[in-house]
Coordinates of C-alpha atoms (C1' of nucleotides) in Angstrom, one line a residue:
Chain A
X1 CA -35.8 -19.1 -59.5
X2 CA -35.1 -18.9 -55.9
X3 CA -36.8 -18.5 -52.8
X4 CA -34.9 -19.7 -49.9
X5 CA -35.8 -23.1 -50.0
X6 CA -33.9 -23.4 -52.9
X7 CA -30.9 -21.8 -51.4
X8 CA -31.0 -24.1 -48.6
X9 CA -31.2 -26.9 -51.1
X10 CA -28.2 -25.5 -53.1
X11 CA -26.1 -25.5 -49.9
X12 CA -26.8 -29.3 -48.9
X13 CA -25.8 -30.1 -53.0
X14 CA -22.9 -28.1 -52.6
X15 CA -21.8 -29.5 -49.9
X16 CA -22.3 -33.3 -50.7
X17 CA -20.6 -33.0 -53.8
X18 CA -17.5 -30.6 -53.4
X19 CA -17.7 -30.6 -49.5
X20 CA -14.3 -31.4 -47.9
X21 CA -12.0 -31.8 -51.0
X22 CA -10.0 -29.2 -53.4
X23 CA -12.1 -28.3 -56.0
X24 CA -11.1 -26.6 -58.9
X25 CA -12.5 -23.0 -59.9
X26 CA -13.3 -21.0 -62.5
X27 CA -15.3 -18.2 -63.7
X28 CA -15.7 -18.4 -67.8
X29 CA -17.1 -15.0 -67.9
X30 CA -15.0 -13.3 -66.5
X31 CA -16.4 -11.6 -63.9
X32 CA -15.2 -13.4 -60.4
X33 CA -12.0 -14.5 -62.6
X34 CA -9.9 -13.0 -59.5
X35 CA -11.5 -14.4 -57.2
X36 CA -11.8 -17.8 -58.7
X37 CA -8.2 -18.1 -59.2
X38 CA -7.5 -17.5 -55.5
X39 CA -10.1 -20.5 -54.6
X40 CA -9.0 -22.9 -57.2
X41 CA -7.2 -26.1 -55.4
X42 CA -8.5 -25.0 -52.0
X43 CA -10.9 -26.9 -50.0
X44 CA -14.6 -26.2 -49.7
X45 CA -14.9 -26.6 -46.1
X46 CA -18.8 -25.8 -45.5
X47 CA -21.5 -24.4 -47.0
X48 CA -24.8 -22.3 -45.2
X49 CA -28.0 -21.0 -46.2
X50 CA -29.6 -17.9 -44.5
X51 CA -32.9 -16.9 -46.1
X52 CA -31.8 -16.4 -49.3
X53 CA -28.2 -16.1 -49.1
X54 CA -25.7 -18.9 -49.9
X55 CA -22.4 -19.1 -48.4
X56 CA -19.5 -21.3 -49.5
X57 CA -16.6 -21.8 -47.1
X58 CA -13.1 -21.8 -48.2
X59 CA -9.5 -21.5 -46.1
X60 CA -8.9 -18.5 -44.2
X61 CA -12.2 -17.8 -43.1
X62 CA -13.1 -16.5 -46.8
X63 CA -16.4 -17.2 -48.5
X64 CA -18.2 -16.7 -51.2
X65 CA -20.9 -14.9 -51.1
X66 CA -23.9 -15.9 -53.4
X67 CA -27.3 -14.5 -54.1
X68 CA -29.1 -15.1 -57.2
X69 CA -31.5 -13.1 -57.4
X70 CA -34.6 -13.1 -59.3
X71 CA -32.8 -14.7 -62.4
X72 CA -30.4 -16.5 -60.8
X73 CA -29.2 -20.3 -61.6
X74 CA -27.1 -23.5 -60.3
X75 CA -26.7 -26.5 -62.3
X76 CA -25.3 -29.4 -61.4
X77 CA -24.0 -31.9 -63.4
X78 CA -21.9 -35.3 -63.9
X79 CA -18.3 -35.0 -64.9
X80 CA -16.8 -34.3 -67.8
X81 CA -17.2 -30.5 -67.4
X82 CA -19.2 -29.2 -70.9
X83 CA -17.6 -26.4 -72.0
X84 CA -18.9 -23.4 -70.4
X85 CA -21.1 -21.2 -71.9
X86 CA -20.1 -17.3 -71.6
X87 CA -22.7 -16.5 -68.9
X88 CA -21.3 -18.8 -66.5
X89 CA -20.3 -16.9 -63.5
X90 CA -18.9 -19.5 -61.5
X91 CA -17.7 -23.0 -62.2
X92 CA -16.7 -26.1 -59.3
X93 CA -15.2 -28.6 -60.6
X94 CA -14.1 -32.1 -59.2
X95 CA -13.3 -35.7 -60.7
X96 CA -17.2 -36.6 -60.3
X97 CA -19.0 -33.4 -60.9
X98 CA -18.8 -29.8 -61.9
X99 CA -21.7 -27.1 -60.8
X100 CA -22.0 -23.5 -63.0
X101 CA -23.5 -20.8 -61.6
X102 CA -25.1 -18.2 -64.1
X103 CA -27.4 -15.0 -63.7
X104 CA -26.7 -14.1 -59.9
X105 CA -27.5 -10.3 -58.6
X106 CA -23.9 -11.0 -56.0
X107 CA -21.2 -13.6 -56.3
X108 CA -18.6 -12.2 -54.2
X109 CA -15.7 -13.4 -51.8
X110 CA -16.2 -11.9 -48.5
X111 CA -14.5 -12.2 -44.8
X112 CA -16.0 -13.3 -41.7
X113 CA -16.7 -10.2 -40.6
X114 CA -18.9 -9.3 -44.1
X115 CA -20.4 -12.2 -43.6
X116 CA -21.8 -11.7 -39.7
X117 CA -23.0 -8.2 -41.3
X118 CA -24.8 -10.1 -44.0
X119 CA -26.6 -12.1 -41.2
X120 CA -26.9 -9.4 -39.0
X121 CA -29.0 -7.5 -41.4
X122 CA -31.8 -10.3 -42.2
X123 CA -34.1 -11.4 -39.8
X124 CA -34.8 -15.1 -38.9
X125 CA -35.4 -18.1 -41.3
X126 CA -37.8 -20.7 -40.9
X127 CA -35.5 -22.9 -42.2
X128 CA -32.8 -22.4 -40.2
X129 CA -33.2 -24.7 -36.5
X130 CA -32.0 -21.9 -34.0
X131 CA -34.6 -18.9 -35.4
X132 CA -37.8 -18.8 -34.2
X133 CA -40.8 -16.5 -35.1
X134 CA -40.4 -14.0 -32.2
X135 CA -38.2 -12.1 -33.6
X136 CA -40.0 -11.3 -36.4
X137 CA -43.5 -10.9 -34.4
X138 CA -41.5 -8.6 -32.7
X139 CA -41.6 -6.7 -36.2
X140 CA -44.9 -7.9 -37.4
X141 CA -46.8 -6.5 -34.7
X142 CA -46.1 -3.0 -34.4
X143 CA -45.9 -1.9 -38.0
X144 CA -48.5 -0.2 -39.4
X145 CA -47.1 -2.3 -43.0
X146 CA -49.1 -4.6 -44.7
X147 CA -48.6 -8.6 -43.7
X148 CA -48.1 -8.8 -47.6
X149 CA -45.0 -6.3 -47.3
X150 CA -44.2 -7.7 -44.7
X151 CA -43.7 -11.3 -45.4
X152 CA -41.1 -10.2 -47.9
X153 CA -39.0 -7.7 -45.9
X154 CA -36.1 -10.0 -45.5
X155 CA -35.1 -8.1 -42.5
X156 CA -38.2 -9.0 -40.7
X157 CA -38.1 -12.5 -42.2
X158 CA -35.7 -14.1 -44.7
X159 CA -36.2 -16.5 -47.4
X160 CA -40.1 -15.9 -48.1
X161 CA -40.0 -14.7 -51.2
X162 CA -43.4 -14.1 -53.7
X163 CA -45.0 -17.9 -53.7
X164 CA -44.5 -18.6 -50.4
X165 CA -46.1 -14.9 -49.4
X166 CA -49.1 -15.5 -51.5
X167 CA -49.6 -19.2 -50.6
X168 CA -49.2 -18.8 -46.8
X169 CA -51.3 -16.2 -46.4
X170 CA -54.1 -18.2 -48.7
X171 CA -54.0 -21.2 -46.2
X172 CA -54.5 -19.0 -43.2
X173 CA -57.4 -17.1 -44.9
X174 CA -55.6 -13.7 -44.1
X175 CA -56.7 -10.8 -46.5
X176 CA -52.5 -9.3 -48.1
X177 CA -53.3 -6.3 -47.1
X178 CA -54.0 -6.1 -43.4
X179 CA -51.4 -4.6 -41.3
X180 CA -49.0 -6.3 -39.4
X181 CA -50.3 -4.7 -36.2
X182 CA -53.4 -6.2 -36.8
X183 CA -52.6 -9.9 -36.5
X184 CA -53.1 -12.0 -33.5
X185 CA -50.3 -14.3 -31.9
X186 CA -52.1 -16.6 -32.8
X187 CA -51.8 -16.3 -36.5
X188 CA -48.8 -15.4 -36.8
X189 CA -47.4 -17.9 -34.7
X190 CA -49.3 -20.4 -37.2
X191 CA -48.0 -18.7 -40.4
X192 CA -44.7 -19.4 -39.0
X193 CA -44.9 -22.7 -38.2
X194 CA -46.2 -23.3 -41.7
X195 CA -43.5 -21.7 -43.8
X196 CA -41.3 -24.0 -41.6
X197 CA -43.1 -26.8 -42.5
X198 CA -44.1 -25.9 -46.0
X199 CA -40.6 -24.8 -46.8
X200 CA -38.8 -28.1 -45.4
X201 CA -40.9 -29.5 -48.0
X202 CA -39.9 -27.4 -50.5
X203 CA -35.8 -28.1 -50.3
X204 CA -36.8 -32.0 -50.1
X205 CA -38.8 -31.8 -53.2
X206 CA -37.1 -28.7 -54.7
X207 CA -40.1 -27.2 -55.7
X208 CA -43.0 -25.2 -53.8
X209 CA -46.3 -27.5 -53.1
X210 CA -48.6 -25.1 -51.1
X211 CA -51.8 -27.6 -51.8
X212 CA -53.0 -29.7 -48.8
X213 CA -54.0 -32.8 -49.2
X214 CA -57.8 -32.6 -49.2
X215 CA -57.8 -29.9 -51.9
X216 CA -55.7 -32.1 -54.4
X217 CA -57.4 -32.4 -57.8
X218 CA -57.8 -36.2 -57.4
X219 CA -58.8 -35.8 -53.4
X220 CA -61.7 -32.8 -55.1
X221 CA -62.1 -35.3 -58.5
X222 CA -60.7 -32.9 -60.7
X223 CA -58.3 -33.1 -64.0
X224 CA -54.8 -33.3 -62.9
X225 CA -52.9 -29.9 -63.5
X226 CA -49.5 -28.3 -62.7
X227 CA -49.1 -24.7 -62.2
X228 CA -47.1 -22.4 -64.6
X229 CA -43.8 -22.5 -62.0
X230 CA -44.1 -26.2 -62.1
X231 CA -45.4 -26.9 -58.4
X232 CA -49.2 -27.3 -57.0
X233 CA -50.3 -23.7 -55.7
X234 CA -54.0 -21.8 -54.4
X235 CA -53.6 -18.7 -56.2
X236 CA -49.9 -17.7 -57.3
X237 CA -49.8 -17.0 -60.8
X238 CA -53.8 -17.8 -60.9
X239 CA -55.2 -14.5 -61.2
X240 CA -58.6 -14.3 -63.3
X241 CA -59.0 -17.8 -62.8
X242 CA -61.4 -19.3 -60.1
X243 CA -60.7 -20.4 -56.4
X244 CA -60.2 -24.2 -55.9
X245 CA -61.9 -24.1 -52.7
X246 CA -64.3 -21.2 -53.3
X247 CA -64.2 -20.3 -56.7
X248 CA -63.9 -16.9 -56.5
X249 CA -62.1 -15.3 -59.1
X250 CA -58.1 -15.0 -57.9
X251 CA -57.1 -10.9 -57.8
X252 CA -54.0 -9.6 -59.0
X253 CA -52.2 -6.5 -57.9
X254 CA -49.0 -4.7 -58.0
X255 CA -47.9 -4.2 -54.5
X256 CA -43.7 -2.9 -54.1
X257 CA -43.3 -4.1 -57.4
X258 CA -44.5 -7.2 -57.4
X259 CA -47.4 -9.1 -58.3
X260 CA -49.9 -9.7 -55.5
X261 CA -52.2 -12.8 -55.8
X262 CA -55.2 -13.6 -53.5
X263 CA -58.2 -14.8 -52.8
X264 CA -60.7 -12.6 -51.9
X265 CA -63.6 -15.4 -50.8
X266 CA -61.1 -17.0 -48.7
X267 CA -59.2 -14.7 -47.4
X268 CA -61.2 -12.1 -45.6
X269 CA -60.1 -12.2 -41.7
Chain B
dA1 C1' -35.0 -10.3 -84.0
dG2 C1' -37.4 -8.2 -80.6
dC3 C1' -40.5 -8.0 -76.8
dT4 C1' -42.2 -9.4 -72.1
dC5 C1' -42.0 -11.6 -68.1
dA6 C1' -40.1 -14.1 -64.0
dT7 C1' -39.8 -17.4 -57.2
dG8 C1' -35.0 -10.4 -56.0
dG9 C1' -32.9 -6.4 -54.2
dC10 C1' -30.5 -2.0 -54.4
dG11 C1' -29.8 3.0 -54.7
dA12 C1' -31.2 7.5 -56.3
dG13 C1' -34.7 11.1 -56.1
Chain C
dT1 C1' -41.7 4.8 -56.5
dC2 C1' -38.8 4.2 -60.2
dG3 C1' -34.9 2.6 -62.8
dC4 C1' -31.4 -0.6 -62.8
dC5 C1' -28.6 -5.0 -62.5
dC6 C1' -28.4 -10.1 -63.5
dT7 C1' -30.4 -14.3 -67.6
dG8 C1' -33.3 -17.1 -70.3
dA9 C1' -37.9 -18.8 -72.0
dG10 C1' -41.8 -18.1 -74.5
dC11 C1' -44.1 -15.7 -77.1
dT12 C1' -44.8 -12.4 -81.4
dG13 C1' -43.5 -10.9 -86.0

DNA sequence: AGCTCATGGCGAG
DNA sequence: TCGCCCTGAGCTG
């Protein structure tokens, strides 16, 4: 379950594992079976994350073209290969490893040229080193759009996806549903810097930990808990339950179908 | 066995 | 805004 920190994540594990040998590949289901057997023996060459987009690099400037959606899955795995299951997708193979790739909403091979359109059409990543935030303040700041919608219109900004959206905007107090237009520089130039910080720590621990230090359960002498999606959040997935900094009950609302969680002690401004 | 829900995104109306 | 696509886990019966 992917938001792009995990896709950045999946490129560097792609990479050290099949990166710069022939690999062999496969698709058990069925439904890249064409493709596959084009790629099978070739190199992988590279491997690139934008937002959250995965790109494997084969010969001849073709890649394959990976987005997983919201059900989406990569596994990785020592070699012998298991036999495949019927829902796997995509399977790379080598002498050490094999990786199987089920569930994703695109697995496609595509040319150079696809793939610059594919960038072209999402706006910068805070995990990528050459985007920055202007670009997407550019956006930000003249639409009339919530910040909520906002932070997960991948054309304004890619790889945020729902946690990330509900946690950033928790640890810089702003209410979901301001617009855009309404932020300062100033606090969007600090929600920016956090997601880049926040989401570098999320591909090195492959999982999202939105909880500062001080507000810890040991650091606030509280039980010890994990959150439903297996990371330490403020208020994703919390609704009904109270704040950890103000307890306030945490709201919950549909907003472009998805579920909206926030605080509404802490995040007023 | 069937239902619901999930860290996503697209196209039709 | 809605329906739809992709899969699997965790319920309920």
């Amino acid at each position: 379950m992917p938001e792009g920190h995990t896709i950045h994540r999946l490129a560097a594990d792609y990479r050290e594992r099949f990166g710069g040998w022939p690999v062999r590949a496969s698709s058990p289901q069925g439904k890249f079976a064409d493709a596959a057997a084009l790629l099978d023996g070739s190199v992988l060459e590279s491997t690139e994350a934008h937002g959250k987009h995965l790109f494997l690099g084969f010969p001849r400037d073709e890649w394959v073209h990976i987005h997983l959606g919201l059900f989406g899955k990569v596994d990785f795995a020592a070699a012998p290969a298991a036999p495949p299951t019927d829902t796997v997708r995509l399977r790379l193979a080598n002498a050490e490893s094999y990786v199987d790739l089920r569930g994703p909403t695109t697995c496609a091979l595509i040319t150079d040229g696809e793939k610059a359109a594919v960038h072209e059409r999402l706006g910068p990543d805070p995990l990528r080193p050459a985007d920055d935030g202007e670009r997407a303040w550019s956006r930000v700041s003249r639409s009339r759009t919530t910040v909520a919608a906002l932070l997960m219109d991948q054309k304004v900004i890619a790889g945020v996806g729902n946690v990330y959206r509900a946690e950033v905007l928790f640890r810089h107090g702003i209410d979901p549903y301001r617009a855009g237009r309404d932020l300062t520089r100033a606090e969007w130039d600090a929600v920016w810097a956090d997601l880049v910080a926040l989401m570098a720590e999320g591909v090195r621990l492959n999982r999202i930990d939105t909880v500062r230090p001080e507000h810890t359960p040991e650091a606030m002498g509280r039980p010890p808990r994990v959150d439903d999606h297996g990371g330490e959040v403020y208020v994703y997935r919390r609704a009904h339950q109270p704040c950890h900094l103000c307890g306030t009950e945490i709201r919950t609302a549909g907003l472009a179908a998805r579920n909206l969680f926030w605080c509404p002690g802490c995040q007023t401004a």
